[in-house]
Structures are given as C-alpha cells and as structure tokens.
mmCIF file of N, CA and C and ligand atoms in Angstrom:
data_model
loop_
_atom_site.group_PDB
_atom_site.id
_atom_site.type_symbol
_atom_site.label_atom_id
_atom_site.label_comp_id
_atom_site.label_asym_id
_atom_site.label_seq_id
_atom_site.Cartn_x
_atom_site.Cartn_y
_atom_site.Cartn_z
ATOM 1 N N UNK A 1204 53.051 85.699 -146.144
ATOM 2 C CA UNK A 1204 53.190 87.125 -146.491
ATOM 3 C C UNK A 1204 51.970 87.594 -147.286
ATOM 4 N N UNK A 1205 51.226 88.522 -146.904
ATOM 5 C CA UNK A 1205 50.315 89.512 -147.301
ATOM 6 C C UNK A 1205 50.752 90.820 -148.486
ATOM 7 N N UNK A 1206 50.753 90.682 -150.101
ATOM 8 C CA UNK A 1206 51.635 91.840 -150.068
ATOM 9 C C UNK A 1206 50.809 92.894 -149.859
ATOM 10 N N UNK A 1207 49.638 93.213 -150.055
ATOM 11 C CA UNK A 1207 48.920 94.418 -149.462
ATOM 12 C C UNK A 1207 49.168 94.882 -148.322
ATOM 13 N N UNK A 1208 49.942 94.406 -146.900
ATOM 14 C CA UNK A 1208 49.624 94.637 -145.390
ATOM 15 C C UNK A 1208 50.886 95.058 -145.658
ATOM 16 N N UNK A 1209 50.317 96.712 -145.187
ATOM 17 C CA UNK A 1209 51.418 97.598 -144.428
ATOM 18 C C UNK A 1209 52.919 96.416 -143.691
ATOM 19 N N UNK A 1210 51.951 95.889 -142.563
ATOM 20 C CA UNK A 1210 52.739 95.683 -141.758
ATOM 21 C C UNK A 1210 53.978 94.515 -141.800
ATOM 22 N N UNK A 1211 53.208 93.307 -142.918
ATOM 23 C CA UNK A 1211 54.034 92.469 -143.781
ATOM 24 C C UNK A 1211 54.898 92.841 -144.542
ATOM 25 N N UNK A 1212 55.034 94.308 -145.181
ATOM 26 C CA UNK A 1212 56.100 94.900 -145.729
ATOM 27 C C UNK A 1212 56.839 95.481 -144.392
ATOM 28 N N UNK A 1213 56.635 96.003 -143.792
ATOM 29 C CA UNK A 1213 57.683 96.207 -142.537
ATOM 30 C C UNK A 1213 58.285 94.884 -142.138
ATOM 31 N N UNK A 1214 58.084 93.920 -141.732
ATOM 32 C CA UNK A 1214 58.449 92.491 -141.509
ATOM 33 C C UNK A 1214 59.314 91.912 -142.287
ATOM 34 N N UNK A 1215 59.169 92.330 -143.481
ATOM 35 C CA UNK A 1215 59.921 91.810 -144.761
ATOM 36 C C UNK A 1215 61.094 92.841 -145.121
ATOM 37 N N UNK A 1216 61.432 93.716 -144.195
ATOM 38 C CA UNK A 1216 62.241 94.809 -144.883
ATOM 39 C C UNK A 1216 62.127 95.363 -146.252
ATOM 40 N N UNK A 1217 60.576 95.942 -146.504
ATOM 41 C CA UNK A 1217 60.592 95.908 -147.895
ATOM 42 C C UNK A 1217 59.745 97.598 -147.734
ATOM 43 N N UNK A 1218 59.148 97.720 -146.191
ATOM 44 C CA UNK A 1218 59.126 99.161 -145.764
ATOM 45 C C UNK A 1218 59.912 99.791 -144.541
ATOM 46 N N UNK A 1219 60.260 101.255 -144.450
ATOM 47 C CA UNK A 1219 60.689 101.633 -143.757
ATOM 48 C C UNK A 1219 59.614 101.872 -142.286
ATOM 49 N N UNK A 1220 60.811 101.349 -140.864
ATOM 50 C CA UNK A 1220 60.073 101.388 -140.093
ATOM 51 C C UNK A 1220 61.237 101.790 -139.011
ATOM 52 N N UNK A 1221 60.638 102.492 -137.981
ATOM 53 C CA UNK A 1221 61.851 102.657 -136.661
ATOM 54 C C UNK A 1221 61.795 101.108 -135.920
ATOM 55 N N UNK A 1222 62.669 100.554 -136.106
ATOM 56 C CA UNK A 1222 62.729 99.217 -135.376
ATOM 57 C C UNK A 1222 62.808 99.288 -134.146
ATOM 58 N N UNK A 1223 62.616 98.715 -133.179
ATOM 59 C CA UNK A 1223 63.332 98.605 -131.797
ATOM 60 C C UNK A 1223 63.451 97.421 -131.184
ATOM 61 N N UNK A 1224 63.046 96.486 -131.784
ATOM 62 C CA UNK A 1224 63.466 94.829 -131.635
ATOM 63 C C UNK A 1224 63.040 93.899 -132.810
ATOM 64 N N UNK A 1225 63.613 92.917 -133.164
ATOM 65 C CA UNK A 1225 63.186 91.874 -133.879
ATOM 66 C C UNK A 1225 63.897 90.627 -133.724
ATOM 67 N N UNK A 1226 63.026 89.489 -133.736
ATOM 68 C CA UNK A 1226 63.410 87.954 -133.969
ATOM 69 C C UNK A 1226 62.853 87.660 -135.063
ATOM 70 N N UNK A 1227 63.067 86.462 -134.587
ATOM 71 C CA UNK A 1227 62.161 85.240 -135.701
ATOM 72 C C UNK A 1227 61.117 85.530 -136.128
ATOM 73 N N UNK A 1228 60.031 85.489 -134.612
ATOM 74 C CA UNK A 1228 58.324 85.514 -134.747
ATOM 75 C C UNK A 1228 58.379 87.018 -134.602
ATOM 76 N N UNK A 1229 59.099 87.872 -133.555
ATOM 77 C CA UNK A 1229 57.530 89.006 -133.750
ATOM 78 C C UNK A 1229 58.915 90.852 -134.251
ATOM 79 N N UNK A 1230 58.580 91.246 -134.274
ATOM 80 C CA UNK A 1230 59.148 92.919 -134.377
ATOM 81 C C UNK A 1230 58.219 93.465 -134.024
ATOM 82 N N UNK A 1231 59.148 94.878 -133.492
ATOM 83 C CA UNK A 1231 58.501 95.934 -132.764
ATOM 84 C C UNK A 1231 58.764 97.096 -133.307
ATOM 85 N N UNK A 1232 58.505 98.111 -133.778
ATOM 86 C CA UNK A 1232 58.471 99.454 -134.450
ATOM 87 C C UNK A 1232 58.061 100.239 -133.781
ATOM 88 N N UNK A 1233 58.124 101.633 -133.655
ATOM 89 C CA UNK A 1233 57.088 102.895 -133.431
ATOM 90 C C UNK A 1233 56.369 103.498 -134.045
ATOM 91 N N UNK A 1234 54.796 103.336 -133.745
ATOM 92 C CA UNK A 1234 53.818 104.245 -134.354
ATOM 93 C C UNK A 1234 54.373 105.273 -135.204
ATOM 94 N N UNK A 1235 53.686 105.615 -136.376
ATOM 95 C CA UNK A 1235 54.069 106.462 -137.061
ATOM 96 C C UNK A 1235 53.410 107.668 -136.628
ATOM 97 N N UNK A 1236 52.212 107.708 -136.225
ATOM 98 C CA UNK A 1236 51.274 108.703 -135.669
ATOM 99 C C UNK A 1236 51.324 107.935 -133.984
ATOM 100 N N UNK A 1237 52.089 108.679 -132.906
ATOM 101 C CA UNK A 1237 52.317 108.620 -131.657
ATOM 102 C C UNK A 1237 50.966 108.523 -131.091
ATOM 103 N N UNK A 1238 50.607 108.588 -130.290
ATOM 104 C CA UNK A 1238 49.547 108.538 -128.961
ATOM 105 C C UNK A 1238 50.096 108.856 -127.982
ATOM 106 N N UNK A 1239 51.252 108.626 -127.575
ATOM 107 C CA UNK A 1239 52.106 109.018 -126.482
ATOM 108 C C UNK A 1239 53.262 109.157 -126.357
ATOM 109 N N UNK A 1240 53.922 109.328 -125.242
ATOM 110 C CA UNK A 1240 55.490 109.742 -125.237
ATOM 111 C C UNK A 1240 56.192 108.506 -125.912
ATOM 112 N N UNK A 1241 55.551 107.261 -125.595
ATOM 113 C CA UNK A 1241 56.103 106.122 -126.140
ATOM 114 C C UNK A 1241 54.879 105.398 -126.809
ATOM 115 N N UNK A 1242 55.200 105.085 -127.720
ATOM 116 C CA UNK A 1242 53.974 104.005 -128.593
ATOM 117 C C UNK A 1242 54.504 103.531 -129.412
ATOM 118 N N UNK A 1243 54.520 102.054 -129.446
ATOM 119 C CA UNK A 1243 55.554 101.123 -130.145
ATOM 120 C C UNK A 1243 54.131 100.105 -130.233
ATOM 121 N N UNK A 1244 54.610 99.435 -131.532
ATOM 122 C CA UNK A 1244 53.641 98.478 -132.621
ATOM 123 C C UNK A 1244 54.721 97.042 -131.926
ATOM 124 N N UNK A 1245 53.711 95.778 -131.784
ATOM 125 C CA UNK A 1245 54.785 94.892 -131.564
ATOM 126 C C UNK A 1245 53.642 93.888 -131.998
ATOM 127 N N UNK A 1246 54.194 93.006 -133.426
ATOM 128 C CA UNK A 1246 53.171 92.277 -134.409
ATOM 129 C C UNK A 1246 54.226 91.045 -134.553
ATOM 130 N N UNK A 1247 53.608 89.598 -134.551
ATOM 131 C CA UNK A 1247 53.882 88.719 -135.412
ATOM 132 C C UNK A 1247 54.384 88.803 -136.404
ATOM 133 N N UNK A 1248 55.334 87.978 -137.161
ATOM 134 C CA UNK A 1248 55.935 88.041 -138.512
ATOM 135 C C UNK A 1248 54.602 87.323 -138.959
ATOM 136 N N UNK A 1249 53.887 86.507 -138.529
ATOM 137 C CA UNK A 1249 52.795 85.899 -138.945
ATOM 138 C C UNK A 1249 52.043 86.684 -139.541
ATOM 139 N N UNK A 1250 51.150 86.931 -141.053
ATOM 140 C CA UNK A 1250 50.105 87.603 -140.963
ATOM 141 C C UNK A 1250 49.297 86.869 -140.549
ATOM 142 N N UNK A 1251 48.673 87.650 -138.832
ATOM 143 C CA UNK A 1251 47.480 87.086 -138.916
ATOM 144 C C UNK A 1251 46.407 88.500 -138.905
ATOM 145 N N UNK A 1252 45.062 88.304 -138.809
ATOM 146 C CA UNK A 1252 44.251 89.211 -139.420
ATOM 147 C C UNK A 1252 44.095 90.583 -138.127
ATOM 148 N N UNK A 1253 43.950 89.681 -136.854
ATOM 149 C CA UNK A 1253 43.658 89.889 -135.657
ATOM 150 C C UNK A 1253 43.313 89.001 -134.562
ATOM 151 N N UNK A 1254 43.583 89.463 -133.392
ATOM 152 C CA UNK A 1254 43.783 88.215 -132.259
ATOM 153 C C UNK A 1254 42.213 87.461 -132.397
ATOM 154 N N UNK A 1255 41.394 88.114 -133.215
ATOM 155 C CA UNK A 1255 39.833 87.454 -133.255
ATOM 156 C C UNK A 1255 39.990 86.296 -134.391
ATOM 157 N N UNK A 1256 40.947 86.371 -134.970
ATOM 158 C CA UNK A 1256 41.147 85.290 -136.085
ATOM 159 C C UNK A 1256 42.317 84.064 -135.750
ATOM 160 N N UNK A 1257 42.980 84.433 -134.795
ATOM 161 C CA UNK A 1257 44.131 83.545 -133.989
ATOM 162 C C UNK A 1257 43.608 82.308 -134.205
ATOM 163 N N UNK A 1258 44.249 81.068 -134.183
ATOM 164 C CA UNK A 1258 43.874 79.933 -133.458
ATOM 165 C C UNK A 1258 45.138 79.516 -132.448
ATOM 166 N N UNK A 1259 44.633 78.213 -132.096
ATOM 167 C CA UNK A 1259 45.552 77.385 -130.776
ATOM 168 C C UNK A 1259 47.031 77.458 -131.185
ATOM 169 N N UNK A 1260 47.045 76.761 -132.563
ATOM 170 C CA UNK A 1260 48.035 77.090 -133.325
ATOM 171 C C UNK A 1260 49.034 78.128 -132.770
ATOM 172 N N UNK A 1261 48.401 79.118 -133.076
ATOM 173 C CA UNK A 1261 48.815 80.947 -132.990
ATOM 174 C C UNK A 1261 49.513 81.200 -131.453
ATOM 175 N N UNK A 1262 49.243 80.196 -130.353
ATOM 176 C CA UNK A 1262 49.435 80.256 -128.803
ATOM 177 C C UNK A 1262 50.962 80.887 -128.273
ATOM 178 N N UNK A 1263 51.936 80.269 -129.005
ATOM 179 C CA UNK A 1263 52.986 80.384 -128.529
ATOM 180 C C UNK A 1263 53.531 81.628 -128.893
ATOM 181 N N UNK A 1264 53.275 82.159 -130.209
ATOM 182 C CA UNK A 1264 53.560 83.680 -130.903
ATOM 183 C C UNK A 1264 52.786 84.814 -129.783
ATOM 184 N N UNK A 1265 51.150 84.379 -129.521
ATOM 185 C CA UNK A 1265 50.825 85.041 -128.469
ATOM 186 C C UNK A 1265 51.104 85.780 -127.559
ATOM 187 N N UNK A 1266 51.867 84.496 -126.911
ATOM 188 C CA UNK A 1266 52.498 84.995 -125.456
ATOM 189 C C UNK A 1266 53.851 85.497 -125.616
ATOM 190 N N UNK A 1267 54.228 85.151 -126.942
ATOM 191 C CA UNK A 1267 55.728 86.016 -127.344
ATOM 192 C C UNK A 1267 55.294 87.501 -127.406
ATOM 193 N N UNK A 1268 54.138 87.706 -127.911
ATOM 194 C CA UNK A 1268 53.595 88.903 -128.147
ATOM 195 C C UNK A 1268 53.369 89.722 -127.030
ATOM 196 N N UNK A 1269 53.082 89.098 -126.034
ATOM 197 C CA UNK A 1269 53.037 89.773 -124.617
ATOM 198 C C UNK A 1269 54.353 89.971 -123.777
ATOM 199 N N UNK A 1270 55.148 88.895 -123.883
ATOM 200 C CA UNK A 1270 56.284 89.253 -123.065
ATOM 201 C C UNK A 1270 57.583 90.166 -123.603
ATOM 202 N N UNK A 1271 57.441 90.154 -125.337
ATOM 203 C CA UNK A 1271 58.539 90.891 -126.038
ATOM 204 C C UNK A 1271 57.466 92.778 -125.590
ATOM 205 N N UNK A 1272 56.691 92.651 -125.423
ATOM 206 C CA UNK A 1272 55.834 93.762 -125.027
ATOM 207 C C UNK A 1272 56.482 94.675 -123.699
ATOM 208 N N UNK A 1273 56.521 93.166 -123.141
ATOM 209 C CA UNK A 1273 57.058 94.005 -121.484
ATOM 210 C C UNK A 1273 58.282 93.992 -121.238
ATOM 211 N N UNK A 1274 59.396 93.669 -122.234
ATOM 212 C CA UNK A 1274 60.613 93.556 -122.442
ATOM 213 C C UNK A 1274 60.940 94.947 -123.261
ATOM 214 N N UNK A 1275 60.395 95.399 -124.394
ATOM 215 C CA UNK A 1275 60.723 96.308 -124.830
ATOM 216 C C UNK A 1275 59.915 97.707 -123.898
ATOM 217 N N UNK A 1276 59.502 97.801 -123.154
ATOM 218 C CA UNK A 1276 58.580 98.547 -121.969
ATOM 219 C C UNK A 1276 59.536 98.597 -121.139
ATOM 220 N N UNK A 1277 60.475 97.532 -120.846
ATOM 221 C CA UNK A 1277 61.363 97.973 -120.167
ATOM 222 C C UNK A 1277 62.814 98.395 -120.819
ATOM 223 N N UNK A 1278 62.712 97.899 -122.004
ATOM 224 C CA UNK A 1278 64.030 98.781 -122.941
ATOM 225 C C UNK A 1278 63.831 100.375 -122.978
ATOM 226 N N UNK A 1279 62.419 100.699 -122.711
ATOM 227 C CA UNK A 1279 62.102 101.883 -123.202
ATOM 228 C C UNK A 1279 62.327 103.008 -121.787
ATOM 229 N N UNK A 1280 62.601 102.016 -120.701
ATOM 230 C CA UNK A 1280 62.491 102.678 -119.423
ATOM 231 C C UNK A 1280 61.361 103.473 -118.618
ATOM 232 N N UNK A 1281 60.395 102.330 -118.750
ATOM 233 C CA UNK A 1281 58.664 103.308 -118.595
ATOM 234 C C UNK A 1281 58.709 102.655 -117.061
ATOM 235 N N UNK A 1282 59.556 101.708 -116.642
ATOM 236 C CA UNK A 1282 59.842 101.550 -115.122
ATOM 237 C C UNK A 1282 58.303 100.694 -114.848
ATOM 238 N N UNK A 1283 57.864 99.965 -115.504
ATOM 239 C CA UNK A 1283 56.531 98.949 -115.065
ATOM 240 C C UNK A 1283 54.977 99.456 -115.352
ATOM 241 N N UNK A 1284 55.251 100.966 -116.097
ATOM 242 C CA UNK A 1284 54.080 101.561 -115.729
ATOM 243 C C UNK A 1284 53.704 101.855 -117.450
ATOM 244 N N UNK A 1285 52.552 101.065 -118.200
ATOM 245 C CA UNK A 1285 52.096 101.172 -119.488
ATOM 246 C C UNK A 1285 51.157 100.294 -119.672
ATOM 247 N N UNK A 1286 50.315 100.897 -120.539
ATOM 248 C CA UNK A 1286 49.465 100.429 -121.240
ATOM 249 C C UNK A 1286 49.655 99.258 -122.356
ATOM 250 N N UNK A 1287 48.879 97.810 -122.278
ATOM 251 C CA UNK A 1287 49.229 97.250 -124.058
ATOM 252 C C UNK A 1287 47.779 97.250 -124.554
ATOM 253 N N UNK A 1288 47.505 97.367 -125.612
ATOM 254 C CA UNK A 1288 46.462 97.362 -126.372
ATOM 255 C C UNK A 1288 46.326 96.497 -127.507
ATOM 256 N N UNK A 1289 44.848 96.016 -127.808
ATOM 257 C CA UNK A 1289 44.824 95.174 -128.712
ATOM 258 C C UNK A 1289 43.510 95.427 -129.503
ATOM 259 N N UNK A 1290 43.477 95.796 -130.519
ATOM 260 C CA UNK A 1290 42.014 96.466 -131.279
ATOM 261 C C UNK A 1290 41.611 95.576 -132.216
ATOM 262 N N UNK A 1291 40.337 94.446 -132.203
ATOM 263 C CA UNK A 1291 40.097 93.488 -132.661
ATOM 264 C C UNK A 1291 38.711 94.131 -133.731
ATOM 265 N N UNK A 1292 39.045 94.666 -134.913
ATOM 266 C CA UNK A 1292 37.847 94.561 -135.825
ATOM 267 C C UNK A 1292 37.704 96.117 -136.060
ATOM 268 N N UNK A 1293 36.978 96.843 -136.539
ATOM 269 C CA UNK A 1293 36.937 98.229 -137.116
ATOM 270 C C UNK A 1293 35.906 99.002 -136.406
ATOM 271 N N UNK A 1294 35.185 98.547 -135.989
ATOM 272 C CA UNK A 1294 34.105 98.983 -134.574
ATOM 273 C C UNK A 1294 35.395 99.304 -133.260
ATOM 274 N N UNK A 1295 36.154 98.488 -133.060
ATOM 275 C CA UNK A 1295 36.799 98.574 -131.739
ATOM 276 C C UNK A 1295 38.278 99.749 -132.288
ATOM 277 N N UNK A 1296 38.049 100.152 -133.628
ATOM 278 C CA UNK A 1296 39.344 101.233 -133.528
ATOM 279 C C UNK A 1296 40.406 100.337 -134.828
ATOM 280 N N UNK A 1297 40.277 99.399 -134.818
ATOM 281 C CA UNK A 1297 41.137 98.460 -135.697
ATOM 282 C C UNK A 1297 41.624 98.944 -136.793
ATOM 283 N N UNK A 1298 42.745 99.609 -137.707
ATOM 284 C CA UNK A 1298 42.726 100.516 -138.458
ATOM 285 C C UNK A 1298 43.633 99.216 -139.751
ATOM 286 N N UNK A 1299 44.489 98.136 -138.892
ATOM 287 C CA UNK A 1299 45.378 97.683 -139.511
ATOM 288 C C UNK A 1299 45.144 96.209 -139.824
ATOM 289 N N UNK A 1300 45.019 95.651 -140.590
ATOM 290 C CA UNK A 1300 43.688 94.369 -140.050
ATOM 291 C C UNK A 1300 45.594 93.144 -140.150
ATOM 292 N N UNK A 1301 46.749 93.614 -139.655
ATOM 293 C CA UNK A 1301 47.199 92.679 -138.955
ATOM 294 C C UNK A 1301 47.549 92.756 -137.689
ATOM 295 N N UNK A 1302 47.628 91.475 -136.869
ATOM 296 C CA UNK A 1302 47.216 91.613 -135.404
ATOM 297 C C UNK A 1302 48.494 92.496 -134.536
ATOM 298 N N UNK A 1303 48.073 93.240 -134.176
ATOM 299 C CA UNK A 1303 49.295 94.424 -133.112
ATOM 300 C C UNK A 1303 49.130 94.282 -131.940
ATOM 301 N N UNK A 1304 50.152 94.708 -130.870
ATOM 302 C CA UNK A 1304 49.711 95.106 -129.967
ATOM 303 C C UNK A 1304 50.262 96.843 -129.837
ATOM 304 N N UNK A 1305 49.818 97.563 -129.249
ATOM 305 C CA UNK A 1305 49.979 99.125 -129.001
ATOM 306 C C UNK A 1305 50.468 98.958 -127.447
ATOM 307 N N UNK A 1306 51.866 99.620 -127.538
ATOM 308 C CA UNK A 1306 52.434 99.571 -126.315
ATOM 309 C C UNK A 1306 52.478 101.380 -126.127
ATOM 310 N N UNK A 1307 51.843 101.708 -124.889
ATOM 311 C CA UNK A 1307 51.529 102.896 -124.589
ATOM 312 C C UNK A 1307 52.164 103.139 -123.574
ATOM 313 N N UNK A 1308 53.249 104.710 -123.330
ATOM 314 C CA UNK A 1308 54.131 104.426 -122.208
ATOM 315 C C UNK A 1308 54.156 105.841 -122.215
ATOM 316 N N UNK A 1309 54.843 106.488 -120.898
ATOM 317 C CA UNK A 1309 55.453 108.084 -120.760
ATOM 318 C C UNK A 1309 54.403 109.038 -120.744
ATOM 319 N N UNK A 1310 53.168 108.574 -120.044
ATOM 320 C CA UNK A 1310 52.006 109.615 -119.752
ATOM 321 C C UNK A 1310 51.060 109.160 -118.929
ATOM 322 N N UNK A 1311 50.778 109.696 -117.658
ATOM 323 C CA UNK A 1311 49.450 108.928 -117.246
ATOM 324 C C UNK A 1311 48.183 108.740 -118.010
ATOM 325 N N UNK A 1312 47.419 108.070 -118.118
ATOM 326 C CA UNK A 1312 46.083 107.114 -118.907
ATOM 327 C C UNK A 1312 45.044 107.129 -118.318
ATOM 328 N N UNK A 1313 43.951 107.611 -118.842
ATOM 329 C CA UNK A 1313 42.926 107.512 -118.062
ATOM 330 C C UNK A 1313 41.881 106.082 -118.418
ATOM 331 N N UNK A 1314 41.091 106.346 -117.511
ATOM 332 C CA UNK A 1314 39.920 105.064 -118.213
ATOM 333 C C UNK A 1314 38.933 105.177 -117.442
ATOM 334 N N UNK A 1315 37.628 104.486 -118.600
ATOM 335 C CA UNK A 1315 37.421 103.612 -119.357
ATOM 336 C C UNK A 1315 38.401 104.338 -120.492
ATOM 337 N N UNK A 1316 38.573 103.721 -121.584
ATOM 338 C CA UNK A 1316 39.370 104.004 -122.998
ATOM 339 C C UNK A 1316 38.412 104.370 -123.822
ATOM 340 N N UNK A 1317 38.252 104.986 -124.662
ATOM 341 C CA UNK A 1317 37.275 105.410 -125.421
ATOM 342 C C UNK A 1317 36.460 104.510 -126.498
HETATM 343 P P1 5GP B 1146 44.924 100.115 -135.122
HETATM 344 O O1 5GP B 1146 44.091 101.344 -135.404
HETATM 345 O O2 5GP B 1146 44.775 99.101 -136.232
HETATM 346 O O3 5GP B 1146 44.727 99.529 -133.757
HETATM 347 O O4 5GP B 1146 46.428 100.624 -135.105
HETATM 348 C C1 5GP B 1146 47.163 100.807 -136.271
HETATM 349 C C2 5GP B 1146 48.316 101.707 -135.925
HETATM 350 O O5 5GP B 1146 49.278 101.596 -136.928
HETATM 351 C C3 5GP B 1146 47.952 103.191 -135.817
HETATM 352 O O6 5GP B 1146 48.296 103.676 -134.520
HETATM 353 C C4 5GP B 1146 48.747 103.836 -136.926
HETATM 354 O O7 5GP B 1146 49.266 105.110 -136.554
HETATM 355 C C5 5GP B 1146 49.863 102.841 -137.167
HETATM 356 N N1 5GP B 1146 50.348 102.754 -138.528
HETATM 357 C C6 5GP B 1146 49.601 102.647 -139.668
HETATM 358 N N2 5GP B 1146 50.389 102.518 -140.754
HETATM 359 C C7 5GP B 1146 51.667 102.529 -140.282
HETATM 360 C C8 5GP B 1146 52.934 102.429 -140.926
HETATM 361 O O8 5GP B 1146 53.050 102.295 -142.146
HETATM 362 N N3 5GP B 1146 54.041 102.498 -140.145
HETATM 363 C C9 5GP B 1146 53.962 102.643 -138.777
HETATM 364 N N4 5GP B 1146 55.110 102.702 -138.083
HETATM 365 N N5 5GP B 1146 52.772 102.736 -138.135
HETATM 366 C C10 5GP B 1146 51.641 102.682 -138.879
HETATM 367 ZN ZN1 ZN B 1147 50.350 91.351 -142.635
#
C-alpha cells in the first residue's frame, strides 16, 4: 500500500469510488472525468507504478488485468466493441503513476490516438 496513491486508497476502501467489480488482485471503478459513454479504471490491488515497472513476477495479475477488462466490457454491454488503454509514463498521458487500464466503450474511436 502506497498511502499517497489515489488509487491505493480506492483499493483499500479508504476512498470513494463507483465500483463495478472487485476480487482479490484487481478492481474496477469509473473514471471520475469520463472520456466516453463508458470509461472504467481496472488496476491491480498491487501498487505497481506502471506496466513499465512490472516484472515476471507481476504476469499473472497482468493477464487478470486484461481479461477482468473484457469481462466487465461485457457487463457493461458494449457487445465486443472497445477500446483498453494503457499510459506508461507522463510523456504518454500518464496522469496516475499506478498501473490502469482505461476501458473505453459506447462511442466510435478514431485513430492514430493522440
Ligand atoms: P492516466 O492519465 O494516468 O492514464 O489516467 C488517470 C485517470 O484517472 C484519468 O482518466 C482520471 O480522470 C482518473 N482519475 C484520477 N483521479 C481519480 C479518482 O480519484 N477517482 C477516479 N474514479 N478516477 C480518477
Ligand atoms: Zn497505488
């Protein structure tokens, strides 16, 4: 536990957050500031810094991180069609320095991403 990180106090029930899943390893919340019709935060209980700081270790939370992604994508009823995002460092957008993913849903997307 980080007590400075936002997101370690959400994890810890010690901030308020809109939940929309939690286990063991990871919870999922909604953006407080949206991006889209749907945008949901889905982080490790782990603090880690960012997926650039992960190790091997970190593997199995990973891929929890990806599939509780496309599980709650489909709780959300976006029917297969969303964006996940992952912003590694403060150059690339990184605002939260623990590791997220940004689940983006309920709007078509353009690209490249900015
Ligand atoms: P990043 O810029 O690090 O990729 O994304 C951080 C995200 O966290 C932003 O989209 C921002 O709106 C969201 N965020 C920052 N602080 C909080 C918070 O306290 N609660 C929630 N629910 N979202 C937050
Ligand atoms: Zn943290």
């Amino acid at each position: 536990m980080n007590t400075h990180c936002p997101f370690c106090g959400i994890s810890a029930g010690e901030d308020p957050a809109d939940i929309v899943y939690q286990d063991a390893d990871v919870i999922a919340f909604r953006d407080i500031h949206p991006k889209a019709p749907t945008h949901i935060l889905i982080i490790p209980r782990k603090h880690i810094p960012s997926v650039a700081q992960a190790g091997a270790i970190d593997a199995a939370v990973l891929g929890k991180l990806m599939l509780t992604s496309a599980k709650v994508a489909e709780m959300e009823g976006l029917d297969g069609a969303f964006r996940l995002v992952t912003n590694a460092g403060a150059r690339a957008g990184q605002s939260v320095f623990h590791l997220h993913v940004h689940l983006l849903g309920g709007r078509a997307m353009g690209w490249p991403p900015g």
